[in-house]
mmCIF file of C-alpha atoms in Angstrom:
data_model
loop_
_atom_site.group_PDB
_atom_site.id
_atom_site.type_symbol
_atom_site.label_atom_id
_atom_site.label_comp_id
_atom_site.label_asym_id
_atom_site.label_seq_id
_atom_site.Cartn_x
_atom_site.Cartn_y
_atom_site.Cartn_z
ATOM 1 C CA UNK A 1 0.283 0.047 0.339
ATOM 2 C CA UNK A 2 2.882 2.370 1.113
ATOM 3 C CA UNK A 3 4.554 1.184 -1.749
ATOM 4 C CA UNK A 4 1.311 2.261 -4.138
ATOM 5 C CA UNK A 5 0.667 5.399 -1.726
ATOM 6 C CA UNK A 6 4.657 6.958 -3.550
ATOM 7 C CA UNK A 7 4.261 5.990 -6.779
ATOM 8 C CA UNK A 8 0.473 7.805 -7.321
ATOM 9 C CA UNK A 9 2.531 10.920 -5.598
ATOM 10 C CA UNK A 10 5.086 10.275 -7.797
ATOM 11 C CA UNK A 11 2.849 9.889 -11.303
ATOM 12 C CA UNK A 12 0.641 13.308 -9.720
ATOM 13 C CA UNK A 13 3.402 15.667 -9.372
ATOM 14 C CA UNK A 14 5.312 14.403 -12.380
ATOM 15 C CA UNK A 15 1.574 15.086 -13.921
ATOM 16 C CA UNK A 16 2.076 18.574 -12.297
ATOM 17 C CA UNK A 17 4.859 19.734 -13.248
ATOM 18 C CA UNK A 18 4.055 18.938 -17.178
ATOM 19 C CA UNK A 19 1.446 20.418 -17.013
ATOM 20 C CA UNK A 20 2.683 23.847 -14.381
ATOM 21 C CA UNK A 21 5.860 23.640 -17.993
ATOM 22 C CA UNK A 22 3.120 23.677 -20.184
ATOM 23 C CA UNK A 23 1.869 26.852 -19.222
ATOM 24 C CA UNK A 24 4.252 27.645 -18.212
ATOM 25 C CA UNK A 25 5.561 27.925 -22.197
ATOM 26 C CA UNK A 26 2.491 28.401 -23.341
ATOM 27 C CA UNK A 27 2.404 31.490 -21.639
ATOM 28 C CA UNK A 28 6.158 32.654 -22.926
ATOM 29 C CA UNK A 29 5.035 32.175 -26.694
ATOM 30 C CA UNK A 30 2.677 34.120 -26.028
ATOM 31 C CA UNK A 31 3.926 37.083 -24.248
ATOM 32 C CA UNK A 32 6.989 36.677 -27.490
ATOM 33 C CA UNK A 33 3.719 36.526 -29.910
ATOM 34 C CA UNK A 34 3.083 40.139 -27.906
ATOM 35 C CA UNK A 35 6.314 41.503 -27.910
ATOM 36 C CA UNK A 36 7.452 40.308 -31.501
ATOM 37 C CA UNK A 37 3.759 42.332 -32.375
ATOM 38 C CA UNK A 38 4.419 45.091 -30.130
ATOM 39 C CA UNK A 39 7.776 45.490 -32.329
ATOM 40 C CA UNK A 40 6.596 44.938 -35.625
ATOM 41 C CA UNK A 41 4.152 47.965 -35.125
ATOM 42 C CA UNK A 42 6.993 50.363 -33.793
ATOM 43 C CA UNK A 43 9.090 49.410 -36.570
ATOM 44 C CA UNK A 44 6.082 50.119 -38.617
ATOM 45 C CA UNK A 45 5.433 53.238 -37.819
ATOM 46 C CA UNK A 46 8.907 54.596 -37.386
ATOM 47 C CA UNK A 47 9.630 53.334 -41.228
ATOM 48 C CA UNK A 48 5.668 55.633 -42.335
ATOM 49 C CA UNK A 49 6.970 58.601 -40.366
ATOM 50 C CA UNK A 50 10.779 58.407 -41.363
ATOM 51 C CA UNK A 51 10.090 58.070 -44.979
ATOM 52 C CA UNK A 52 9.098 61.487 -45.601
ATOM 53 C CA UNK A 53 11.704 63.119 -43.961
ATOM 54 C CA UNK A 54 13.843 60.642 -45.773
ATOM 55 C CA UNK A 55 12.359 61.563 -49.088
ATOM 56 C CA UNK A 56 12.752 65.438 -48.496
ATOM 57 C CA UNK A 57 16.045 64.956 -47.183
ATOM 58 C CA UNK A 58 17.126 62.640 -50.636
ATOM 59 C CA UNK A 59 15.633 65.946 -52.693
ATOM 60 C CA UNK A 60 16.890 68.467 -51.192
ATOM 61 C CA UNK A 61 20.412 66.894 -52.589
ATOM 62 C CA UNK A 62 19.070 66.165 -55.956
ATOM 63 C CA UNK A 63 18.839 69.275 -59.214
ATOM 64 C CA UNK A 64 16.215 70.145 -60.778
ATOM 65 C CA UNK A 65 15.701 68.132 -63.132
ATOM 66 C CA UNK A 66 16.095 65.329 -61.725
ATOM 67 C CA UNK A 67 13.295 65.713 -58.720
ATOM 68 C CA UNK A 68 11.319 67.389 -61.632
ATOM 69 C CA UNK A 69 11.818 63.744 -63.699
ATOM 70 C CA UNK A 70 12.458 61.300 -61.292
ATOM 71 C CA UNK A 71 11.282 60.262 -57.737
ATOM 72 C CA UNK A 72 13.855 60.198 -54.725
ATOM 73 C CA UNK A 73 13.720 56.846 -54.278
ATOM 74 C CA UNK A 74 15.453 56.238 -57.721
ATOM 75 C CA UNK A 75 18.627 57.923 -56.627
ATOM 76 C CA UNK A 76 19.685 55.270 -53.434
ATOM 77 C CA UNK A 77 18.878 52.547 -56.239
ATOM 78 C CA UNK A 78 21.849 54.328 -58.103
ATOM 79 C CA UNK A 79 23.294 56.511 -55.738
ATOM 80 C CA UNK A 80 27.162 56.404 -57.155
ATOM 81 C CA UNK A 81 25.725 58.029 -60.613
ATOM 82 C CA UNK A 82 27.075 61.491 -61.687
ATOM 83 C CA UNK A 83 25.042 63.749 -61.320
ATOM 84 C CA UNK A 84 23.017 62.725 -58.849
ATOM 85 C CA UNK A 85 24.245 64.875 -55.911
ATOM 86 C CA UNK A 86 24.004 68.456 -55.300
ATOM 87 C CA UNK A 87 25.113 71.644 -53.134
ATOM 88 C CA UNK A 88 23.500 73.566 -55.152
ATOM 89 C CA UNK A 89 19.986 73.916 -54.171
ATOM 90 C CA UNK A 90 21.880 74.698 -49.658
ATOM 91 C CA UNK A 91 23.804 77.618 -51.590
ATOM 92 C CA UNK A 92 20.916 79.237 -53.445
ATOM 93 C CA UNK A 93 18.436 79.107 -50.297
ATOM 94 C CA UNK A 94 21.505 80.663 -48.221
ATOM 95 C CA UNK A 95 22.667 83.370 -50.250
ATOM 96 C CA UNK A 96 19.768 84.109 -52.765
ATOM 97 C CA UNK A 97 17.228 83.533 -51.150
ATOM 98 C CA UNK A 98 18.174 85.094 -47.908
ATOM 99 C CA UNK A 99 17.893 82.098 -45.826
ATOM 100 C CA UNK A 100 20.782 83.385 -44.495
ATOM 101 C CA UNK A 101 19.951 86.984 -42.354
ATOM 102 C CA UNK A 102 16.568 84.730 -41.864
ATOM 103 C CA UNK A 103 18.732 82.510 -39.759
ATOM 104 C CA UNK A 104 20.531 85.105 -37.926
ATOM 105 C CA UNK A 105 17.080 86.467 -37.167
ATOM 106 C CA UNK A 106 14.805 83.362 -35.931
ATOM 107 C CA UNK A 107 18.338 83.402 -33.824
ATOM 108 C CA UNK A 108 18.137 86.810 -32.653
ATOM 109 C CA UNK A 109 14.318 86.557 -31.609
ATOM 110 C CA UNK A 110 14.220 82.798 -30.124
ATOM 111 C CA UNK A 111 16.844 82.847 -27.462
ATOM 112 C CA UNK A 112 15.823 86.004 -25.740
ATOM 113 C CA UNK A 113 12.595 84.206 -25.926
ATOM 114 C CA UNK A 114 13.104 81.327 -24.453
ATOM 115 C CA UNK A 115 15.562 82.648 -21.622
ATOM 116 C CA UNK A 116 13.537 85.489 -20.002
ATOM 117 C CA UNK A 117 10.100 83.945 -19.767
ATOM 118 C CA UNK A 118 12.117 80.992 -18.040
ATOM 119 C CA UNK A 119 14.067 83.729 -15.509
ATOM 120 C CA UNK A 120 10.858 85.458 -15.346
ATOM 121 C CA UNK A 121 8.812 81.695 -14.727
ATOM 122 C CA UNK A 122 11.697 80.333 -12.287
ATOM 123 C CA UNK A 123 11.644 83.594 -9.963
ATOM 124 C CA UNK A 124 7.489 83.350 -9.767
ATOM 125 C CA UNK A 125 7.323 80.140 -9.726
ATOM 126 C CA UNK A 126 9.746 80.296 -6.078
ATOM 127 C CA UNK A 127 7.325 82.599 -5.167
ATOM 128 C CA UNK A 128 4.345 80.830 -5.672
ATOM 129 C CA UNK A 129 6.314 78.453 -4.086
ATOM 130 C CA UNK A 130 7.916 78.976 -1.248
ATOM 131 C CA UNK A 131 7.341 82.190 0.116
ATOM 132 C CA UNK A 132 4.406 84.042 1.670
ATOM 133 C CA UNK A 133 3.075 86.919 0.322
ATOM 134 C CA UNK A 134 -0.318 88.658 -0.330
ATOM 135 C CA UNK A 135 -2.926 87.842 -2.797
ATOM 136 C CA UNK A 136 -0.436 84.100 -3.857
ATOM 137 C CA UNK A 137 -4.080 82.067 -4.075
ATOM 138 C CA UNK A 138 -4.827 84.174 -6.087
ATOM 139 C CA UNK A 139 -2.079 85.426 -8.443
ATOM 140 C CA UNK A 140 -1.829 81.869 -8.439
ATOM 141 C CA UNK A 141 -5.269 80.764 -9.981
ATOM 142 C CA UNK A 142 -4.863 83.491 -11.253
ATOM 143 C CA UNK A 143 -1.813 82.114 -13.740
ATOM 144 C CA UNK A 144 -3.715 78.917 -14.329
ATOM 145 C CA UNK A 145 -6.185 80.770 -15.896
ATOM 146 C CA UNK A 146 -4.061 83.298 -18.430
ATOM 147 C CA UNK A 147 -2.845 79.617 -19.325
ATOM 148 C CA UNK A 148 -6.640 78.735 -21.055
ATOM 149 C CA UNK A 149 -6.453 82.052 -22.448
ATOM 150 C CA UNK A 150 -6.025 81.222 -26.746
ATOM 151 C CA UNK A 151 -3.129 83.037 -28.413
ATOM 152 C CA UNK A 152 -5.766 84.404 -30.699
ATOM 153 C CA UNK A 153 -8.185 86.344 -28.815
ATOM 154 C CA UNK A 154 -4.987 88.519 -27.698
ATOM 155 C CA UNK A 155 -3.388 89.241 -31.163
ATOM 156 C CA UNK A 156 -5.606 91.431 -32.232
ATOM 157 C CA UNK A 157 -5.585 94.243 -28.750
ATOM 158 C CA UNK A 158 -2.153 93.527 -28.143
ATOM 159 C CA UNK A 159 -1.504 94.877 -32.566
ATOM 160 C CA UNK A 160 -3.706 98.240 -31.148
ATOM 161 C CA UNK A 161 -1.153 98.789 -28.670
ATOM 162 C CA UNK A 162 2.179 98.178 -29.796
ATOM 163 C CA UNK A 163 1.004 100.737 -32.905
ATOM 164 C CA UNK A 164 -0.374 102.982 -30.072
ATOM 165 C CA UNK A 165 3.683 101.375 -28.470
ATOM 166 C CA UNK A 166 5.289 102.014 -32.151
ATOM 167 C CA UNK A 167 6.540 98.525 -31.205
ATOM 168 C CA UNK A 168 5.697 96.845 -34.650
ATOM 169 C CA UNK A 169 8.146 95.975 -36.983
ATOM 170 C CA UNK A 170 10.590 95.359 -33.538
ATOM 171 C CA UNK A 171 12.468 92.466 -32.300
ATOM 172 C CA UNK A 172 11.975 94.151 -28.454
ATOM 173 C CA UNK A 173 7.843 93.553 -29.281
ATOM 174 C CA UNK A 174 7.853 90.593 -30.287
ATOM 175 C CA UNK A 175 10.573 89.337 -27.077
ATOM 176 C CA UNK A 176 7.426 90.155 -25.191
ATOM 177 C CA UNK A 177 5.210 88.864 -27.170
ATOM 178 C CA UNK A 178 6.694 85.911 -26.727
ATOM 179 C CA UNK A 179 7.325 86.061 -23.633
ATOM 180 C CA UNK A 180 2.966 87.007 -21.859
ATOM 181 C CA UNK A 181 2.077 83.926 -24.003
ATOM 182 C CA UNK A 182 5.059 81.593 -22.882
ATOM 183 C CA UNK A 183 5.116 82.991 -18.927
ATOM 184 C CA UNK A 184 2.185 80.925 -17.354
ATOM 185 C CA UNK A 185 3.163 78.609 -18.383
ATOM 186 C CA UNK A 186 7.154 78.189 -17.257
ATOM 187 C CA UNK A 187 5.319 79.707 -14.648
ATOM 188 C CA UNK A 188 3.099 76.104 -13.588
ATOM 189 C CA UNK A 189 5.409 73.755 -14.971
ATOM 190 C CA UNK A 190 8.501 75.553 -12.791
ATOM 191 C CA UNK A 191 5.773 75.867 -9.740
ATOM 192 C CA UNK A 192 5.573 71.904 -9.979
ATOM 193 C CA UNK A 193 8.927 71.311 -9.760
ATOM 194 C CA UNK A 194 10.071 73.603 -7.385
ATOM 195 C CA UNK A 195 6.920 72.885 -4.642
ATOM 196 C CA UNK A 196 8.447 69.883 -4.812
ATOM 197 C CA UNK A 197 11.102 69.885 -3.200
ATOM 198 C CA UNK A 198 12.305 69.545 0.327
ATOM 199 C CA UNK A 199 11.115 71.885 2.671
ATOM 200 C CA UNK A 200 14.378 70.525 5.117
ATOM 201 C CA UNK A 201 16.134 71.762 1.711
ATOM 202 C CA UNK A 202 14.415 75.153 2.110
ATOM 203 C CA UNK A 203 14.729 75.179 6.073
ATOM 204 C CA UNK A 204 17.763 74.503 6.404
ATOM 205 C CA UNK A 205 18.778 77.626 4.553
ATOM 206 C CA UNK A 206 16.953 79.745 6.276
ATOM 207 C CA UNK A 207 18.408 78.255 9.031
ATOM 208 C CA UNK A 208 21.986 78.715 7.922
ATOM 209 C CA UNK A 209 21.162 82.651 7.399
ATOM 210 C CA UNK A 210 20.762 82.505 3.622
ATOM 211 C CA UNK A 211 17.632 85.520 2.302
ATOM 212 C CA UNK A 212 14.945 84.036 -0.220
ATOM 213 C CA UNK A 213 17.306 85.485 -2.806
ATOM 214 C CA UNK A 214 20.253 83.111 -1.706
ATOM 215 C CA UNK A 215 18.703 80.456 -1.627
ATOM 216 C CA UNK A 216 17.052 81.026 -4.948
ATOM 217 C CA UNK A 217 20.215 81.141 -6.637
ATOM 218 C CA UNK A 218 22.187 79.402 -4.622
ATOM 219 C CA UNK A 219 19.961 76.145 -4.183
ATOM 220 C CA UNK A 220 16.323 76.501 -5.943
ATOM 221 C CA UNK A 221 17.864 76.954 -9.255
ATOM 222 C CA UNK A 222 20.573 74.917 -9.511
ATOM 223 C CA UNK A 223 18.433 71.734 -8.105
ATOM 224 C CA UNK A 224 15.786 73.097 -10.920
ATOM 225 C CA UNK A 225 17.515 72.379 -13.892
ATOM 226 C CA UNK A 226 16.092 69.388 -15.317
ATOM 227 C CA UNK A 227 12.095 71.470 -15.124
ATOM 228 C CA UNK A 228 13.824 74.516 -16.998
ATOM 229 C CA UNK A 229 16.156 73.069 -19.999
ATOM 230 C CA UNK A 230 12.691 71.005 -20.609
ATOM 231 C CA UNK A 231 10.448 74.017 -20.956
ATOM 232 C CA UNK A 232 13.004 75.735 -22.953
ATOM 233 C CA UNK A 233 13.424 72.644 -25.329
ATOM 234 C CA UNK A 234 9.645 72.931 -26.038
ATOM 235 C CA UNK A 235 9.794 77.573 -25.689
ATOM 236 C CA UNK A 236 12.971 77.228 -28.803
ATOM 237 C CA UNK A 237 10.735 75.174 -30.653
ATOM 238 C CA UNK A 238 7.449 76.559 -30.615
ATOM 239 C CA UNK A 239 10.021 80.225 -30.983
ATOM 240 C CA UNK A 240 11.335 78.810 -33.792
ATOM 241 C CA UNK A 241 8.560 77.461 -35.516
ATOM 242 C CA UNK A 242 6.106 79.815 -35.323
ATOM 243 C CA UNK A 243 4.922 81.670 -37.952
ATOM 244 C CA UNK A 244 1.607 83.662 -36.715
ATOM 245 C CA UNK A 245 3.153 85.866 -34.481
ATOM 246 C CA UNK A 246 6.164 86.389 -36.616
ATOM 247 C CA UNK A 247 3.757 87.278 -39.612
ATOM 248 C CA UNK A 248 1.763 90.097 -37.081
ATOM 249 C CA UNK A 249 3.938 91.659 -34.901
ATOM 250 C CA UNK A 250 7.463 91.420 -37.378
ATOM 251 C CA UNK A 251 6.430 91.211 -41.171
ATOM 252 C CA UNK A 252 8.296 90.276 -43.867
ATOM 253 C CA UNK A 253 10.003 93.082 -44.309
ATOM 254 C CA UNK A 254 13.233 91.120 -45.950
ATOM 255 C CA UNK A 255 15.577 92.643 -42.774
ATOM 256 C CA UNK A 256 13.124 91.289 -40.355
ATOM 257 C CA UNK A 257 12.113 88.394 -41.593
ATOM 258 C CA UNK A 258 11.847 84.794 -39.873
ATOM 259 C CA UNK A 259 13.200 81.147 -40.871
ATOM 260 C CA UNK A 260 9.295 80.884 -40.891
ATOM 261 C CA UNK A 261 7.963 83.872 -42.955
ATOM 262 C CA UNK A 262 10.576 83.631 -45.475
ATOM 263 C CA UNK A 263 9.463 79.542 -46.494
ATOM 264 C CA UNK A 264 5.868 81.157 -46.725
ATOM 265 C CA UNK A 265 7.419 83.299 -49.363
ATOM 266 C CA UNK A 266 8.715 80.931 -51.378
ATOM 267 C CA UNK A 267 5.849 78.764 -51.040
ATOM 268 C CA UNK A 268 4.153 81.334 -52.547
ATOM 269 C CA UNK A 269 6.492 82.661 -54.705
ATOM 270 C CA UNK A 270 8.306 79.207 -55.511
ATOM 271 C CA UNK A 271 5.671 76.577 -54.991
ATOM 272 C CA UNK A 272 7.216 74.423 -57.804
ATOM 273 C CA UNK A 273 10.606 74.667 -57.137
ATOM 274 C CA UNK A 274 10.830 72.393 -55.281
ATOM 275 C CA UNK A 275 14.426 71.702 -54.725
ATOM 276 C CA UNK A 276 14.957 74.926 -53.164
ATOM 277 C CA UNK A 277 12.102 74.519 -50.952
ATOM 278 C CA UNK A 278 13.545 70.759 -49.744
ATOM 279 C CA UNK A 279 16.791 72.561 -48.977
ATOM 280 C CA UNK A 280 14.816 76.055 -46.680
ATOM 281 C CA UNK A 281 13.496 72.875 -44.707
ATOM 282 C CA UNK A 282 15.685 70.997 -43.829
ATOM 283 C CA UNK A 283 18.928 74.908 -42.857
ATOM 284 C CA UNK A 284 15.345 75.690 -40.516
ATOM 285 C CA UNK A 285 14.873 72.542 -37.953
ATOM 286 C CA UNK A 286 18.931 72.076 -37.940
ATOM 287 C CA UNK A 287 18.998 74.689 -35.044
ATOM 288 C CA UNK A 288 16.132 72.309 -33.260
ATOM 289 C CA UNK A 289 17.941 69.554 -33.733
ATOM 290 C CA UNK A 290 20.530 70.800 -31.560
ATOM 291 C CA UNK A 291 18.829 71.696 -29.322
ATOM 292 C CA UNK A 292 16.943 68.878 -28.801
ATOM 293 C CA UNK A 293 19.883 66.275 -28.800
ATOM 294 C CA UNK A 294 22.015 68.884 -26.135
ATOM 295 C CA UNK A 295 18.932 69.426 -24.581
ATOM 296 C CA UNK A 296 17.845 65.256 -23.961
ATOM 297 C CA UNK A 297 19.283 64.522 -20.602
ATOM 298 C CA UNK A 298 17.356 66.292 -18.982
ATOM 299 C CA UNK A 299 14.053 66.652 -20.874
ATOM 300 C CA UNK A 300 12.321 62.839 -19.620
ATOM 301 C CA UNK A 301 14.134 63.813 -15.556
ATOM 302 C CA UNK A 302 11.719 68.018 -16.642
ATOM 303 C CA UNK A 303 8.240 66.059 -18.413
ATOM 304 C CA UNK A 304 8.620 63.880 -14.849
ATOM 305 C CA UNK A 305 8.824 67.334 -12.498
ATOM 306 C CA UNK A 306 6.672 67.505 -9.818
ATOM 307 C CA UNK A 307 5.319 63.717 -10.290
ATOM 308 C CA UNK A 308 6.862 62.900 -7.250
ATOM 309 C CA UNK A 309 6.214 64.777 -3.133
ATOM 310 C CA UNK A 310 10.192 65.094 -1.369
#
């Protein structure tokens, strides 16, 4: 009887192990299939997203006669054919179409329009988060409320005000406009990060005799670098790619034209000259790519800013 019971337990144990092993293999197969489907889907999306950009890049280096007679993909099948590639499109854009001057104007507009609102927003976020002053909650609620106001609603009254102050067509005017449009969101995002800093650090600085300005510059500002860099990417890209505000407050004069307005002019006057337009498009995205890849190590940390208290 004992031997029969032992044999039965052994058989049950072996059957259980076999069943668990089969279930594990099935689960592993299902997980593998899900991963393969997910990876294939992501790869497909990446390819579909990249193909148009690749086509524009290839077209920007092709002569006009080849662009009008064959598709851009033919250059990839015959990459070493004589006369297949040229830099004339970029030279033409940078020298004869005013894109070089527009490129410098865009830098002159974008850099101050990024630095000014971030600087003001950092001070405002620190004050709302850690300083006690009358109307602090009302100020913060007003700030959050300004985020829902569409930009288009403020263009006409601001344009009228600029006419009276003679700021239309000036870089100062567009700096102030971008600062006003970006300040509410910048303050809100930086507040979320700065308010999550450990209270012990702020109190320790106060005990050591640091005034609010010293605490902000020596402690809060260095710790807020990820959030500041993260918003700087968004603000820089938004200002650099902006067309509406540039058209309203700067116009299309050659001395103040930006990259976006020059590209709009090229589309209007050279709708068939795709070899020039494609080169101009890639000139315009060079700086945003440099900024993004230069600050990308702060991007994920900045996106998580304020998500964990303390």
